[in-house]
CSV table of C-alpha atoms and ligand atoms in Angstrom, one decimal:
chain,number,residue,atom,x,y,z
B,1,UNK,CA,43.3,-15.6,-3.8
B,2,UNK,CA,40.5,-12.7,-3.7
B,3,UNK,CA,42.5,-9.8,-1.9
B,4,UNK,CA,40.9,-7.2,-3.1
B,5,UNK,CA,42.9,-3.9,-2.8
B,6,UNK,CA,41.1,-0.8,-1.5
B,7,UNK,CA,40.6,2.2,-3.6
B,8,UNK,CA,41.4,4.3,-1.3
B,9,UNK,CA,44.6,5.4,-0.2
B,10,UNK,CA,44.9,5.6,3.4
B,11,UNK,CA,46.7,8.4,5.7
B,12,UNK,CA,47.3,11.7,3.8
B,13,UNK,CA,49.5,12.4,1.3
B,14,UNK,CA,52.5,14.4,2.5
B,15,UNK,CA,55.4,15.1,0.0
B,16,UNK,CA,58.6,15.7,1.7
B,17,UNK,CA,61.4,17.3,-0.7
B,18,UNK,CA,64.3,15.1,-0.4
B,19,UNK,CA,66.9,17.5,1.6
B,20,UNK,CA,69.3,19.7,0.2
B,21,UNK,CA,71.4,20.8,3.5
B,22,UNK,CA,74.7,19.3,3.9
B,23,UNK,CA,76.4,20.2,7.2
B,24,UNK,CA,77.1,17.5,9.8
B,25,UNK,CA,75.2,14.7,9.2
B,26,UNK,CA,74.5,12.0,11.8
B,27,UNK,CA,72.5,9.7,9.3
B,28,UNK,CA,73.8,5.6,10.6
B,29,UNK,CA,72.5,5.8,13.6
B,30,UNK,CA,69.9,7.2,15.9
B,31,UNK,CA,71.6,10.4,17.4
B,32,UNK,CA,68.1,11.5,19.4
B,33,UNK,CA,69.1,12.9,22.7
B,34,UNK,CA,65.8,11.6,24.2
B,35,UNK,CA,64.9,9.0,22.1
B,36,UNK,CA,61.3,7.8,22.2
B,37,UNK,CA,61.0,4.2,23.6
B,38,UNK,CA,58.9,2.1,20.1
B,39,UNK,CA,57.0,-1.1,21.0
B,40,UNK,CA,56.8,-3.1,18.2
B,41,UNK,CA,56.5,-6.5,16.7
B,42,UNK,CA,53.5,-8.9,16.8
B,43,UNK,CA,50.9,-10.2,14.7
B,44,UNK,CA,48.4,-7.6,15.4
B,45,UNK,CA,50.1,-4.8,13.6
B,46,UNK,CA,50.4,-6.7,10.2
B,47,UNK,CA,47.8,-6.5,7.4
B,48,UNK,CA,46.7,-10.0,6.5
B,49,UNK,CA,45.5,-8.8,3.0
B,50,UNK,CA,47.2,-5.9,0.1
B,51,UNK,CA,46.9,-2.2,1.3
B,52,UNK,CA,47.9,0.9,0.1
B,53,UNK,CA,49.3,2.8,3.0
B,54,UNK,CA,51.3,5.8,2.6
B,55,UNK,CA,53.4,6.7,5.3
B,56,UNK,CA,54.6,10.3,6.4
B,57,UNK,CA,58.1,10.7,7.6
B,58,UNK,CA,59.0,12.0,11.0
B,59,UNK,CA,61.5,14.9,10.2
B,60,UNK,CA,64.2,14.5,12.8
B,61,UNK,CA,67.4,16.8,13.5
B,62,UNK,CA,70.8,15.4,13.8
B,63,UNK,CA,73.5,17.0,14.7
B,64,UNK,CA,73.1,20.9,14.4
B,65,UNK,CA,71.5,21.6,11.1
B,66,UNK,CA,70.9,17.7,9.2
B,67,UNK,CA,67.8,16.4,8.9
B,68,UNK,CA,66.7,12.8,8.3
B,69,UNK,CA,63.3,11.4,6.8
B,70,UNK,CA,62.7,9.1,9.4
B,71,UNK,CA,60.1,6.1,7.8
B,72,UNK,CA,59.7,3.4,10.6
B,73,UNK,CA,59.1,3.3,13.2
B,74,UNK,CA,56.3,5.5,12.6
B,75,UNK,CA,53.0,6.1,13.7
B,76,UNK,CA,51.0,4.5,11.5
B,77,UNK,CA,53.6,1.5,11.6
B,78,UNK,CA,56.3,0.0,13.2
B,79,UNK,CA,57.7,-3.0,11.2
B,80,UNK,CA,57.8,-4.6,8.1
B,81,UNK,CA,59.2,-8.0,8.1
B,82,UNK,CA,62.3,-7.6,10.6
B,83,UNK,CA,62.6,-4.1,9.1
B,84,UNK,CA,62.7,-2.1,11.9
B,85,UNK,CA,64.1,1.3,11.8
B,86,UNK,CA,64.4,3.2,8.2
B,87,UNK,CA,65.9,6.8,7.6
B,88,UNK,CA,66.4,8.4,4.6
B,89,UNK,CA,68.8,11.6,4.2
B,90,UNK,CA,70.0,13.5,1.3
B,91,UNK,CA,70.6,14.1,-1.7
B,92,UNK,CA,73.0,16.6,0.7
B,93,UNK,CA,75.7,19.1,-0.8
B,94,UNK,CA,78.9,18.4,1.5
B,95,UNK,CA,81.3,19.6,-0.8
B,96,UNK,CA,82.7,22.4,1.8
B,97,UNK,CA,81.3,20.2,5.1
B,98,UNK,CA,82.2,17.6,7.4
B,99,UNK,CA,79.3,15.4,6.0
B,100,UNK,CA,78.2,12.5,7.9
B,101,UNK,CA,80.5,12.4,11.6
B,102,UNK,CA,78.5,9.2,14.0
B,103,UNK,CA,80.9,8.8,17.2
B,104,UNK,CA,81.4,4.9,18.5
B,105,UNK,CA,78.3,3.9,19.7
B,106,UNK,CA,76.5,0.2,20.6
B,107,UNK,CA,74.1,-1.5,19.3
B,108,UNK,CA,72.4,-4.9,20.2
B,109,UNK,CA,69.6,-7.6,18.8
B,110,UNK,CA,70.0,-6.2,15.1
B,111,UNK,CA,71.4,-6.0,11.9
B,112,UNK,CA,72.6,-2.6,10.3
B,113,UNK,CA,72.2,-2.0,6.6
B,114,UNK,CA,74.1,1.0,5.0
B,115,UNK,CA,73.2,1.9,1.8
B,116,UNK,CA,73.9,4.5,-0.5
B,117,UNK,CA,72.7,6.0,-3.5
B,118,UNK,CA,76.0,9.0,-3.3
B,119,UNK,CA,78.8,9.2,-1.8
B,120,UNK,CA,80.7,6.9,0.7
B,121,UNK,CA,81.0,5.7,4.0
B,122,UNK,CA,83.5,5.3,6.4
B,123,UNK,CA,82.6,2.2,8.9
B,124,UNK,CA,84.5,1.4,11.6
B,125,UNK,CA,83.7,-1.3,14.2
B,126,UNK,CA,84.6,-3.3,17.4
B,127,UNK,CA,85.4,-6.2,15.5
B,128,UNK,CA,88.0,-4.1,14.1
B,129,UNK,CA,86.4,-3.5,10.2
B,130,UNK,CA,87.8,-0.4,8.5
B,131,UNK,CA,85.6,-0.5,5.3
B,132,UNK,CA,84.6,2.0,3.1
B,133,UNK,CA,81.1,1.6,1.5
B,134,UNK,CA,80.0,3.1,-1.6
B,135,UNK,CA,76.8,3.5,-4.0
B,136,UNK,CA,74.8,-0.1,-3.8
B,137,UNK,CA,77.5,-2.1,-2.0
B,138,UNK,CA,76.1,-3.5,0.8
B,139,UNK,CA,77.8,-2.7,4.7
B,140,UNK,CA,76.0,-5.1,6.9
B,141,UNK,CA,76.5,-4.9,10.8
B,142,UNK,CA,75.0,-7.9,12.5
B,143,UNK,CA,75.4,-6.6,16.4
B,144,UNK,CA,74.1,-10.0,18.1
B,145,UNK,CA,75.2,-9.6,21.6
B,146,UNK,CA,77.0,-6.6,21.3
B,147,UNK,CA,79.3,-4.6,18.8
B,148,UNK,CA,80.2,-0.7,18.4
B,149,UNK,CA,81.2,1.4,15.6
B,150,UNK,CA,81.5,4.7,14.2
B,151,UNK,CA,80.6,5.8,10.8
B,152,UNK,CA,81.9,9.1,8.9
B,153,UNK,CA,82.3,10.5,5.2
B,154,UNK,CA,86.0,10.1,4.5
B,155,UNK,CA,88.1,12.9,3.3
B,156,UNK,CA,88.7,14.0,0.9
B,157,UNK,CA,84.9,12.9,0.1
B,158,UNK,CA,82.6,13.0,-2.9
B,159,UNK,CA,80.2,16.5,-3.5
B,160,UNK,CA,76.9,14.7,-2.8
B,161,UNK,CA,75.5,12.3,0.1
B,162,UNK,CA,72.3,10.3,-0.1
B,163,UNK,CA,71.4,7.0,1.3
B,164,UNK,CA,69.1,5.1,3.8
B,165,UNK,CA,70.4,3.8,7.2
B,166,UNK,CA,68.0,0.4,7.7
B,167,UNK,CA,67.8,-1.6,11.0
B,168,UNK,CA,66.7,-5.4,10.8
B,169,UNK,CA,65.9,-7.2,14.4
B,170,UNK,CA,67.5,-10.1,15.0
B,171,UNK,CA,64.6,-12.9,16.1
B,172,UNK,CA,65.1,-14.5,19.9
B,173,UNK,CA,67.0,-17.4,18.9
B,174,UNK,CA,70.1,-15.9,16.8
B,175,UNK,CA,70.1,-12.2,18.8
B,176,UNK,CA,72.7,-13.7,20.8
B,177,UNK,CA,75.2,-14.8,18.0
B,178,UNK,CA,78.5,-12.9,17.9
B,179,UNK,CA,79.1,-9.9,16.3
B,180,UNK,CA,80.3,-9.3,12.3
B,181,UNK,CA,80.7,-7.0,9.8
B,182,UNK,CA,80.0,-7.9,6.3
B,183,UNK,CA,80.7,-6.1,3.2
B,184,UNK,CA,79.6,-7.0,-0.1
B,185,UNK,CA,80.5,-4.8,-3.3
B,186,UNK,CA,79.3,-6.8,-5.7
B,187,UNK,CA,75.6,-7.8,-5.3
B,188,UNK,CA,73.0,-10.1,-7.7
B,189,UNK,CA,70.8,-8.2,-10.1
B,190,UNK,CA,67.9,-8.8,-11.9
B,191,UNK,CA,67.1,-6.7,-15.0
B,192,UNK,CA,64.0,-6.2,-17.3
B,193,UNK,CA,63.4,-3.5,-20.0
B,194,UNK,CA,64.2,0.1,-17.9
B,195,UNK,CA,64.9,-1.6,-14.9
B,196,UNK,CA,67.7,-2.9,-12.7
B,197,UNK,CA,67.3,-4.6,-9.2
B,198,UNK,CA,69.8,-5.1,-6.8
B,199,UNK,CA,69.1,-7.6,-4.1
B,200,UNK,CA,70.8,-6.6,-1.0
B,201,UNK,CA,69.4,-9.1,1.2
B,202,UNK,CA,67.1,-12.1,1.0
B,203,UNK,CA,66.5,-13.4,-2.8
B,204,UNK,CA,64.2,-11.6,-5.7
B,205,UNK,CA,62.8,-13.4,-8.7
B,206,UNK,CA,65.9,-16.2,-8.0
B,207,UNK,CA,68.4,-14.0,-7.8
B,208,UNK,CA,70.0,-14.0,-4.1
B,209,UNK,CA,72.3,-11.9,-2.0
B,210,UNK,CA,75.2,-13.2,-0.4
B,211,UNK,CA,74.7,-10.9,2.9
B,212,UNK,CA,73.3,-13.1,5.9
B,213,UNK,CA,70.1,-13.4,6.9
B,214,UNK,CA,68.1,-14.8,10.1
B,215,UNK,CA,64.2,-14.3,9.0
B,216,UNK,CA,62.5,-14.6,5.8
B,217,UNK,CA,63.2,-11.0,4.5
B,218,UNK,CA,63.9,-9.2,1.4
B,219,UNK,CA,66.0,-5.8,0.4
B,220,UNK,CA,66.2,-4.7,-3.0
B,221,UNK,CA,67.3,-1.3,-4.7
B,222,UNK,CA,65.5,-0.9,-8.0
B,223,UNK,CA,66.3,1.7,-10.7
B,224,UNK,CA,63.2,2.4,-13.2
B,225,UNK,CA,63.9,4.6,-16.4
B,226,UNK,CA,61.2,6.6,-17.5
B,227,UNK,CA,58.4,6.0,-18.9
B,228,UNK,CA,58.8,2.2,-17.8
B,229,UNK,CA,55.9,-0.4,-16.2
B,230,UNK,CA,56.4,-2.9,-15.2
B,231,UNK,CA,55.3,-5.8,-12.5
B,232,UNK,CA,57.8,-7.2,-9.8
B,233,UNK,CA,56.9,-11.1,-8.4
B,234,UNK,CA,56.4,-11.0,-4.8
B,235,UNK,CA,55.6,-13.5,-2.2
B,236,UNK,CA,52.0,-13.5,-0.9
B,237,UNK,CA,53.6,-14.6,2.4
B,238,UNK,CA,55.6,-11.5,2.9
B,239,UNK,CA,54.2,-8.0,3.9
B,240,UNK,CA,55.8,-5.2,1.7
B,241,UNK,CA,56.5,-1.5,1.8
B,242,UNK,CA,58.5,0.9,-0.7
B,243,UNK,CA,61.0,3.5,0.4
B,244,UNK,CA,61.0,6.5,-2.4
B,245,UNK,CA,64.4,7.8,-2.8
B,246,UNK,CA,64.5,10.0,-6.6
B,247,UNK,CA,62.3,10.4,-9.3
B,248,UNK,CA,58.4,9.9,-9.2
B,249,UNK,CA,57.5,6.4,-9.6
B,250,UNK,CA,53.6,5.0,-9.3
B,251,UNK,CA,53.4,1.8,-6.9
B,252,UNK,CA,50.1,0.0,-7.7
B,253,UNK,CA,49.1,3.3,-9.2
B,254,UNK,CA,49.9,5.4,-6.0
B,255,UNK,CA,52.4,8.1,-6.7
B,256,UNK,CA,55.5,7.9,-4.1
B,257,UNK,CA,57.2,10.9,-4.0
B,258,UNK,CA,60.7,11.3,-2.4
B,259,UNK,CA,61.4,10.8,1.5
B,260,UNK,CA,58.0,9.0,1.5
B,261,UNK,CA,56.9,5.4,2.2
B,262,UNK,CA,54.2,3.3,0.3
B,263,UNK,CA,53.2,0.2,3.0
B,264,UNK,CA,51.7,-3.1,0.7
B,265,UNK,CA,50.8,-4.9,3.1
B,266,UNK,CA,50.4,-9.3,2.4
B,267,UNK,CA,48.8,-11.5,0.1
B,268,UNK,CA,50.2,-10.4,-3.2
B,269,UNK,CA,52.0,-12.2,-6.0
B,270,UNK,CA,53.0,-9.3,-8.1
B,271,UNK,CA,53.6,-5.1,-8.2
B,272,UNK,CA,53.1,-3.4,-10.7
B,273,UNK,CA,55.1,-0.3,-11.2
B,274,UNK,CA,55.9,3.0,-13.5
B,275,UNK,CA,58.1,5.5,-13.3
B,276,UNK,CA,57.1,9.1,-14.3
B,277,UNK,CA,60.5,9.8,-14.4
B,278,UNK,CA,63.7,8.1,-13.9
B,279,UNK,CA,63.1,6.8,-10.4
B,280,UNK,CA,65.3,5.1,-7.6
B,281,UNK,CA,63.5,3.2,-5.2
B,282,UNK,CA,63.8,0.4,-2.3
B,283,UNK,CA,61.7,-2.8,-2.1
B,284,UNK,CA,61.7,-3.9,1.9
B,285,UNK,CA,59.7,-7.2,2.9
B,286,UNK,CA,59.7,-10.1,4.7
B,287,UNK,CA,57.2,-12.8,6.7
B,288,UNK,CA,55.9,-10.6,9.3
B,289,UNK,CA,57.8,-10.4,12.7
B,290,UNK,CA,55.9,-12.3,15.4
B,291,UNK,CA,57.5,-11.5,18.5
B,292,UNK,CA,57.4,-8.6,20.4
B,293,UNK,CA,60.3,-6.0,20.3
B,294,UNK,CA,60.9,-3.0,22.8
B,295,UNK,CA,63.5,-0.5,20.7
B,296,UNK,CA,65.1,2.2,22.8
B,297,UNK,CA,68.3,4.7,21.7
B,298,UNK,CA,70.7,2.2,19.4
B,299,UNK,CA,69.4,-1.2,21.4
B,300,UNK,CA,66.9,-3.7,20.0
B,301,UNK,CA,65.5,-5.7,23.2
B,302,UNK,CA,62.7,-8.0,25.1
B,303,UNK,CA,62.7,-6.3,28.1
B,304,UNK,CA,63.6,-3.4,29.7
B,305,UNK,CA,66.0,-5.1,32.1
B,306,UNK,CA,67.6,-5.6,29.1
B,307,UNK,CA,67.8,-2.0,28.0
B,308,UNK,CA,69.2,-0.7,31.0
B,309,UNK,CA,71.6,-3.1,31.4
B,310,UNK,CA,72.9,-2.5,27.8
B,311,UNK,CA,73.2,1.5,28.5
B,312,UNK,CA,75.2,0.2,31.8
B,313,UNK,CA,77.5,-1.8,30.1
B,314,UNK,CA,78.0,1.0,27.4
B,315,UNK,CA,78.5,3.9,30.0
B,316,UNK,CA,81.2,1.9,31.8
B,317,UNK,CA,83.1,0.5,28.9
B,318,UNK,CA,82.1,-3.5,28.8
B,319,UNK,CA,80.4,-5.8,26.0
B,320,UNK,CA,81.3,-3.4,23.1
B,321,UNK,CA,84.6,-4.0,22.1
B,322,UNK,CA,86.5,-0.7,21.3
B,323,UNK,CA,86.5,1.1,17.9
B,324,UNK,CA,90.0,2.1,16.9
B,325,UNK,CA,90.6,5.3,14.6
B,326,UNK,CA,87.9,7.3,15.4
B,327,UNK,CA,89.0,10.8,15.5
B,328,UNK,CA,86.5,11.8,18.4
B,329,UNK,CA,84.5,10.8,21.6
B,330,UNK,CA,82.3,7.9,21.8
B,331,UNK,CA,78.5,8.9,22.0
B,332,UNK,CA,77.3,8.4,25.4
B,333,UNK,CA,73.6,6.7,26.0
B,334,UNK,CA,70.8,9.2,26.7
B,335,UNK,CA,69.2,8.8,30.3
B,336,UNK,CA,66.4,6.6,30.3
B,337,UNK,CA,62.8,7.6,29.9
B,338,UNK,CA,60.9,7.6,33.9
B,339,UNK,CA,58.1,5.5,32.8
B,340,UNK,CA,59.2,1.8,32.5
B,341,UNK,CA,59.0,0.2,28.8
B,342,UNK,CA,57.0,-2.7,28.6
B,343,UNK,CA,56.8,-5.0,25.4
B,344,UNK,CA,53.4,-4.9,25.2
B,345,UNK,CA,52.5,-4.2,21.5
B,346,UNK,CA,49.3,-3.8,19.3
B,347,UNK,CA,50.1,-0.1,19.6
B,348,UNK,CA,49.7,1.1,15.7
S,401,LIG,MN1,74.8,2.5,14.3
């Protein structure tokens, strides 16, 4: 196949230092108070052919003084595969704070993924889950119809937090199923000289992840010692990006720095990578997502009749199940934006 990859590197290079504040940290779930409706979904938004595409995060403020990379949706790109929502916080100091405090709130027509590179999470849900997650275990929330939950750092709790919160859409005809909560400590890896993958979801160079899965998708954490290239197999079917979380590591030969995101784009069979120091990374793929998605607060919908009746049934106390432990208030849905949401897409 003749894709031939661009020279250039498109959209600016912005280096974001990975964080260093710890305070209260709302980092599993999106705490906006006026969240910005995101169309997304669609053919038109994927790149048929390889790109390199670096993405800038949005810097948004949870809670009083935390601050989360956010990665997708973005500007310059909504999805990758079912990957639909990607934050990145820390490395934070909590030692002497309350780290990471999410009330019960609801989601629907997605998949949560917690993972951590520091530290631990508490996850509670309406299914009634008390699990505490910790570096590359994988907690995965599939909402379907409806499910709540809260997440927090435990306590007593380790010095350092740093993680991603990742949101995968759940396609038409399985975004009804019920609701679980999955928790997987012990996950596949495949290792080559300097590097160790973890497959969280979806399968990588044969090994596969026992989390579930409803689209052709793929999650992996990858840890490259320094100095080390090296080329990852990929499937030409799949459009790609890579989440920076430590380190400096060169994807293709574009340097991704911390808190940034390399988009791929399709058509490739191999990556080749090298890290200029040790370097943590995530791989997130999948066949591109064809239908059309209208993402508002914690809710992944078709239509906005379905958005507003989700906040209805959330504000008076149906659908979600109850989370039980929570030392706090559930989080109560932001009003609605005036202007209807329509899921129109094509918007890049
Ligand atoms: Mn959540």
């Amino acid at each position: 196949m003749a894709c031939p990859v661009p020279d250039r590197v498109t959209s600016g290079f912005a280096h974001t230092p990975a964080g260093s504040r710890g305070a209260k940290l709302g980092g599993m779930s999106n705490l906006d108070r006026a969240p910005v409706p995101s169309v997304c979904g669609g053919r038109g938004f994927v790149v048929a052919e390889p790109v390199r595409e670096l993405l800038s995060p949005r810097h948004v403020q949870l809670g009083e003084s935390t601050e989360v990379r956010r990665l997708l949706p973005n500007l310059g790109r909504r999805m990758i595969g079912a990957w639909a929502f990607v934050d990145h916080y820390g490395p934070d100091d909590i030692a002497d704070e309350p780290g990471m405090q999410v009330p019960p709130h609801p989601h629907i027509g997605l998949q949560t993924v917690s993972w951590l590179h520091a530290g631990e999470v508490l996850h509670r849900d309406s299914t009634g889950s008390r699990q505490t997650i910790g570096p590359r275990q994988l907690g995965l929330m599939t909402s379907g119809r409806g499910i709540s939950h809260s997440e927090e750092s435990p306590r007593p709790h380790a010095r350092f937090l740093h993680g991603a919160q990742l949101w995968v859409a759940l396609p038409d005809e399985h975004r009804d199923t019920g609701p679980k909560f999955e928790y997987h400590p012990d996950l596949p890896t495949v290792t080559a000289p300097g590097l160790t993958a973890t497959v969280l979801l979806g399968g990588l160079d044969g090994s596969v992840s026992p989390g579930t899965t409803y689209t052709p998708i793929v999650g992996a954490d990858l840890a490259l010692r320094r100095g080390t290239e090296t080329r990852l197999p990929l499937e030409p079917d799949f459009e790609y990006g890579v989440l920076a979380m430590s380190g400096e590591v060169h994807v293709d030969g574009v340097p991704v720095l911390p808190g940034s995101m390399l988009y791929l784009g399709c058509g490739r069979t191999e990556l080749p990578l090298r890290a200029e120091s040790d370097a943590g990374f995530m791989l997130l793929g999948g066949e591109p997502f064809a239908e059309e998605l209208i993402m508002w607060w914690n809710f992944v919908a078709r239509s906005q009749a379905e958005v507003e009746q989700a906040r209805e049934d959330w504000a008076k106390g149906s659908r979600f199940g109850e989370v039980k432990g929570y030392d706090g208030a559930p989080l109560r849905a932001p009003e609605l934006p005036a202007v209807p949401l329509k899921p129109r897409g094509r918007l890049r």
